[in-house]
C-alpha cells in the first residue's frame, strides 16, 4: 500500500510538470486530458485493484452521449429514442412532459466515462457527495502543497510557481499521506 501511495505522489508530480500551465489548474483540465492521464498513466501503474476516489469536478463527470439521460431541454424525438433504447413502452402521441415522467420513473443513474475506464482496468470508483471534499485525502495534500507554495512565493511568475509546486509535492511523504487518510476516516465517522 505504501508503494501505491508513493506512486500516486510521483504520478501527480509528473502530471503537474507536463500539463499545468495556468495558476488555476481547472482551466487546463478537461475530460479528455483527465481520461488520458487516468487510463494511460495512473491505472496501469496500480499493481492491484484499488478504489479511486472522485469528487465532482466537471472533468470527472463526463457522460457518453449514448448514455445521457434526457432532460426537459431534450427534444421529444430524443426522449422517445432513449425510451425505446431502454425498452420502456410509451405512446408516440404522449406529450413530451409525459414522456419525461417515464424517464424519471426509471431511476436510471448516470454512467460516467471515467467510471467505465476505471472498471475496465479492474478498479472501482467511489464518488464523493457534492461539497464534501474534506472526505478526500488528496484535497488535504493539495491544500498543504498550495500553502507551502504561498508561504515562499515571492515572484508570482508561473515558472517559479511550477518549481515551488514541484518542490512542495516532493516534500509530501507517506507519513503525511497516512495522516491525511486518518483525518478523513475520523471525518467519515462523524457521518
mmCIF file of C-alpha atoms in Angstrom:
data_model
loop_
_atom_site.group_PDB
_atom_site.id
_atom_site.type_symbol
_atom_site.label_atom_id
_atom_site.label_comp_id
_atom_site.label_asym_id
_atom_site.label_seq_id
_atom_site.Cartn_x
_atom_site.Cartn_y
_atom_site.Cartn_z
ATOM 1 C CA UNK A 1 0.000 0.000 0.000
ATOM 2 C CA UNK A 2 2.829 2.413 0.795
ATOM 3 C CA UNK A 3 4.283 1.848 -2.677
ATOM 4 C CA UNK A 4 0.917 2.701 -4.239
ATOM 5 C CA UNK A 5 0.718 5.961 -2.285
ATOM 6 C CA UNK A 6 4.268 6.890 -3.285
ATOM 7 C CA UNK A 7 3.434 6.088 -6.888
ATOM 8 C CA UNK A 8 0.384 8.388 -6.787
ATOM 9 C CA UNK A 9 2.546 11.224 -5.474
ATOM 10 C CA UNK A 10 5.109 10.598 -8.204
ATOM 11 C CA UNK A 11 2.429 10.498 -10.894
ATOM 12 C CA UNK A 12 0.978 13.760 -9.563
ATOM 13 C CA UNK A 13 4.381 15.441 -9.774
ATOM 14 C CA UNK A 14 4.865 14.271 -13.350
ATOM 15 C CA UNK A 15 1.362 15.321 -14.350
ATOM 16 C CA UNK A 16 1.808 18.796 -12.916
ATOM 17 C CA UNK A 17 5.088 19.227 -14.767
ATOM 18 C CA UNK A 18 3.565 18.289 -18.117
ATOM 19 C CA UNK A 19 0.047 19.701 -18.027
ATOM 20 C CA UNK A 20 -0.430 22.570 -15.604
ATOM 21 C CA UNK A 21 0.379 25.844 -17.267
ATOM 22 C CA UNK A 22 -2.070 28.189 -15.542
ATOM 23 C CA UNK A 23 -2.308 29.169 -11.899
ATOM 24 C CA UNK A 24 -5.771 27.593 -11.755
ATOM 25 C CA UNK A 25 -5.357 24.003 -12.951
ATOM 26 C CA UNK A 26 -9.122 23.757 -13.562
ATOM 27 C CA UNK A 27 -8.674 25.924 -16.680
ATOM 28 C CA UNK A 28 -6.146 23.413 -18.040
ATOM 29 C CA UNK A 29 -8.062 20.254 -17.231
ATOM 30 C CA UNK A 30 -10.848 18.688 -19.249
ATOM 31 C CA UNK A 31 -12.450 15.279 -19.591
ATOM 32 C CA UNK A 32 -10.156 14.128 -22.407
ATOM 33 C CA UNK A 33 -6.911 15.067 -20.652
ATOM 34 C CA UNK A 34 -8.070 13.518 -17.390
ATOM 35 C CA UNK A 35 -9.276 10.307 -19.063
ATOM 36 C CA UNK A 36 -5.991 10.001 -20.968
ATOM 37 C CA UNK A 37 -3.925 10.514 -17.795
ATOM 38 C CA UNK A 38 -6.094 8.102 -15.825
ATOM 39 C CA UNK A 39 -6.115 5.339 -18.463
ATOM 40 C CA UNK A 40 -2.509 5.636 -19.618
ATOM 41 C CA UNK A 41 -0.630 6.743 -16.506
ATOM 42 C CA UNK A 42 -2.365 6.207 -13.183
ATOM 43 C CA UNK A 43 -4.338 2.987 -13.656
ATOM 44 C CA UNK A 44 -1.566 0.972 -15.359
ATOM 45 C CA UNK A 45 0.775 1.964 -12.516
ATOM 46 C CA UNK A 46 -1.502 0.443 -9.854
ATOM 47 C CA UNK A 47 -0.306 -3.080 -9.119
ATOM 48 C CA UNK A 48 -3.524 -4.326 -7.517
ATOM 49 C CA UNK A 49 -7.244 -3.484 -7.569
ATOM 50 C CA UNK A 50 -7.783 -0.092 -5.982
ATOM 51 C CA UNK A 51 -10.591 2.291 -5.137
ATOM 52 C CA UNK A 52 -10.288 5.609 -6.968
ATOM 53 C CA UNK A 53 -11.980 8.448 -5.044
ATOM 54 C CA UNK A 54 -13.609 11.054 -7.283
ATOM 55 C CA UNK A 55 -15.011 14.443 -6.422
ATOM 56 C CA UNK A 56 -17.487 16.382 -8.543
ATOM 57 C CA UNK A 57 -15.043 18.173 -10.815
ATOM 58 C CA UNK A 58 -16.650 18.541 -14.237
ATOM 59 C CA UNK A 59 -13.877 16.555 -15.914
ATOM 60 C CA UNK A 60 -14.699 13.562 -13.678
ATOM 61 C CA UNK A 61 -18.376 13.691 -14.637
ATOM 62 C CA UNK A 62 -18.421 13.449 -18.423
ATOM 63 C CA UNK A 63 -21.239 11.231 -19.664
ATOM 64 C CA UNK A 64 -21.031 9.497 -23.049
ATOM 65 C CA UNK A 65 -23.628 10.898 -25.430
ATOM 66 C CA UNK A 66 -25.248 7.479 -25.803
ATOM 67 C CA UNK A 67 -25.671 7.236 -22.014
ATOM 68 C CA UNK A 68 -27.130 10.701 -21.427
ATOM 69 C CA UNK A 69 -30.475 10.689 -19.697
ATOM 70 C CA UNK A 70 -32.990 13.024 -21.388
ATOM 71 C CA UNK A 71 -33.928 16.274 -19.678
ATOM 72 C CA UNK A 72 -36.551 18.938 -20.328
ATOM 73 C CA UNK A 73 -34.152 20.533 -22.820
ATOM 74 C CA UNK A 74 -34.066 17.324 -24.895
ATOM 75 C CA UNK A 75 -36.270 17.108 -27.969
ATOM 76 C CA UNK A 76 -39.329 14.875 -27.898
ATOM 77 C CA UNK A 77 -37.641 12.701 -30.542
ATOM 78 C CA UNK A 78 -34.572 12.272 -28.319
ATOM 79 C CA UNK A 79 -36.746 11.354 -25.341
ATOM 80 C CA UNK A 80 -38.630 8.763 -27.395
ATOM 81 C CA UNK A 81 -35.370 7.345 -28.771
ATOM 82 C CA UNK A 82 -33.992 6.975 -25.240
ATOM 83 C CA UNK A 83 -37.174 5.288 -24.010
ATOM 84 C CA UNK A 84 -37.056 2.877 -26.952
ATOM 85 C CA UNK A 85 -33.367 2.115 -26.290
ATOM 86 C CA UNK A 86 -34.241 1.345 -22.666
ATOM 87 C CA UNK A 87 -37.169 -0.883 -23.766
ATOM 88 C CA UNK A 88 -39.687 1.315 -21.980
ATOM 89 C CA UNK A 89 -43.087 1.283 -23.639
ATOM 90 C CA UNK A 90 -44.683 4.624 -24.478
ATOM 91 C CA UNK A 91 -47.252 6.098 -26.803
ATOM 92 C CA UNK A 92 -45.983 8.323 -29.606
ATOM 93 C CA UNK A 93 -48.975 10.609 -29.021
ATOM 94 C CA UNK A 94 -47.887 11.372 -25.451
ATOM 95 C CA UNK A 95 -46.747 14.884 -24.691
ATOM 96 C CA UNK A 96 -43.067 15.418 -24.018
ATOM 97 C CA UNK A 97 -43.792 16.078 -20.333
ATOM 98 C CA UNK A 98 -45.492 12.672 -20.075
ATOM 99 C CA UNK A 99 -42.524 11.007 -21.762
ATOM 100 C CA UNK A 100 -40.123 12.741 -19.376
ATOM 101 C CA UNK A 101 -42.192 11.430 -16.474
ATOM 102 C CA UNK A 102 -41.485 7.911 -17.771
ATOM 103 C CA UNK A 103 -37.774 8.780 -17.884
ATOM 104 C CA UNK A 104 -37.852 9.973 -14.265
ATOM 105 C CA UNK A 105 -39.651 6.802 -13.163
ATOM 106 C CA UNK A 106 -36.813 4.612 -14.436
ATOM 107 C CA UNK A 107 -34.446 5.863 -11.685
ATOM 108 C CA UNK A 108 -31.521 5.246 -14.008
ATOM 109 C CA UNK A 109 -28.170 6.573 -12.800
ATOM 110 C CA UNK A 110 -25.760 8.480 -14.976
ATOM 111 C CA UNK A 111 -22.913 6.401 -16.364
ATOM 112 C CA UNK A 112 -19.699 8.408 -16.305
ATOM 113 C CA UNK A 113 -16.967 7.689 -18.851
ATOM 114 C CA UNK A 114 -14.314 7.791 -16.119
ATOM 115 C CA UNK A 115 -16.130 5.120 -14.083
ATOM 116 C CA UNK A 116 -16.184 2.849 -17.146
ATOM 117 C CA UNK A 117 -12.434 3.347 -17.687
ATOM 118 C CA UNK A 118 -11.712 2.593 -14.031
ATOM 119 C CA UNK A 119 -13.838 -0.584 -14.125
ATOM 120 C CA UNK A 120 -12.233 -1.731 -17.397
ATOM 121 C CA UNK A 121 -8.861 -1.649 -15.614
ATOM 122 C CA UNK A 122 -10.178 -3.787 -12.724
ATOM 123 C CA UNK A 123 -10.612 -0.993 -10.190
ATOM 124 C CA UNK A 124 -13.621 0.609 -8.518
ATOM 125 C CA UNK A 125 -14.604 4.235 -8.243
ATOM 126 C CA UNK A 126 -16.049 5.964 -5.214
ATOM 127 C CA UNK A 127 -17.813 9.265 -5.805
ATOM 128 C CA UNK A 128 -17.935 11.797 -3.011
ATOM 129 C CA UNK A 129 -21.158 13.671 -2.350
ATOM 130 C CA UNK A 130 -21.149 17.251 -3.670
ATOM 131 C CA UNK A 131 -19.328 19.757 -1.457
ATOM 132 C CA UNK A 132 -17.622 17.067 0.654
ATOM 133 C CA UNK A 133 -14.032 17.461 -0.476
ATOM 134 C CA UNK A 134 -12.979 17.100 3.176
ATOM 135 C CA UNK A 135 -13.637 13.367 2.698
ATOM 136 C CA UNK A 136 -10.834 13.082 0.139
ATOM 137 C CA UNK A 137 -7.238 12.811 1.409
ATOM 138 C CA UNK A 138 -5.843 14.275 -1.811
ATOM 139 C CA UNK A 139 -7.654 17.546 -1.063
ATOM 140 C CA UNK A 140 -5.740 17.799 2.217
ATOM 141 C CA UNK A 141 -2.481 17.053 0.408
ATOM 142 C CA UNK A 142 -3.238 19.644 -2.275
ATOM 143 C CA UNK A 143 -4.117 22.243 0.391
ATOM 144 C CA UNK A 144 -0.748 21.613 2.067
ATOM 145 C CA UNK A 145 1.079 21.978 -1.256
ATOM 146 C CA UNK A 146 -0.700 25.243 -2.051
ATOM 147 C CA UNK A 147 0.011 26.535 1.454
ATOM 148 C CA UNK A 148 3.720 25.755 1.120
ATOM 149 C CA UNK A 149 3.873 27.487 -2.259
ATOM 150 C CA UNK A 150 2.033 30.552 -0.956
ATOM 151 C CA UNK A 151 4.395 30.817 2.019
ATOM 152 C CA UNK A 152 7.553 31.057 -0.105
ATOM 153 C CA UNK A 153 6.353 32.533 -3.400
ATOM 154 C CA UNK A 154 8.000 35.912 -3.933
ATOM 155 C CA UNK A 155 7.798 36.475 -7.707
ATOM 156 C CA UNK A 156 4.364 35.092 -8.651
ATOM 157 C CA UNK A 157 5.837 34.120 -12.015
ATOM 158 C CA UNK A 158 4.406 30.937 -13.462
ATOM 159 C CA UNK A 159 7.853 29.419 -13.984
ATOM 160 C CA UNK A 160 8.695 29.952 -10.301
ATOM 161 C CA UNK A 161 5.317 28.704 -9.087
ATOM 162 C CA UNK A 162 5.836 25.466 -11.047
ATOM 163 C CA UNK A 163 9.227 24.925 -9.389
ATOM 164 C CA UNK A 164 7.821 25.718 -5.940
ATOM 165 C CA UNK A 165 4.902 23.359 -6.517
ATOM 166 C CA UNK A 166 7.206 20.562 -7.647
ATOM 167 C CA UNK A 167 9.320 21.121 -4.517
ATOM 168 C CA UNK A 168 6.252 21.147 -2.259
ATOM 169 C CA UNK A 169 4.943 17.924 -3.813
ATOM 170 C CA UNK A 170 8.332 16.293 -3.252
ATOM 171 C CA UNK A 171 8.044 17.098 0.481
ATOM 172 C CA UNK A 172 4.762 15.201 0.817
ATOM 173 C CA UNK A 173 5.748 11.806 2.170
ATOM 174 C CA UNK A 174 3.907 8.625 3.056
ATOM 175 C CA UNK A 175 3.696 9.630 6.715
ATOM 176 C CA UNK A 176 1.844 12.841 5.826
ATOM 177 C CA UNK A 177 -0.406 10.969 3.384
ATOM 178 C CA UNK A 178 -1.280 8.463 6.134
ATOM 179 C CA UNK A 179 -2.174 11.329 8.487
ATOM 180 C CA UNK A 180 -4.486 12.754 5.825
ATOM 181 C CA UNK A 181 -6.179 9.374 5.435
ATOM 182 C CA UNK A 182 -6.580 9.036 9.202
ATOM 183 C CA UNK A 183 -8.135 12.509 9.346
ATOM 184 C CA UNK A 184 -10.602 11.591 6.593
ATOM 185 C CA UNK A 185 -11.535 8.374 8.407
ATOM 186 C CA UNK A 186 -12.313 10.403 11.543
ATOM 187 C CA UNK A 187 -14.443 12.758 9.421
ATOM 188 C CA UNK A 188 -16.312 9.772 7.959
ATOM 189 C CA UNK A 189 -17.083 8.503 11.453
ATOM 190 C CA UNK A 190 -18.885 11.790 12.134
ATOM 191 C CA UNK A 191 -21.425 10.837 9.472
#
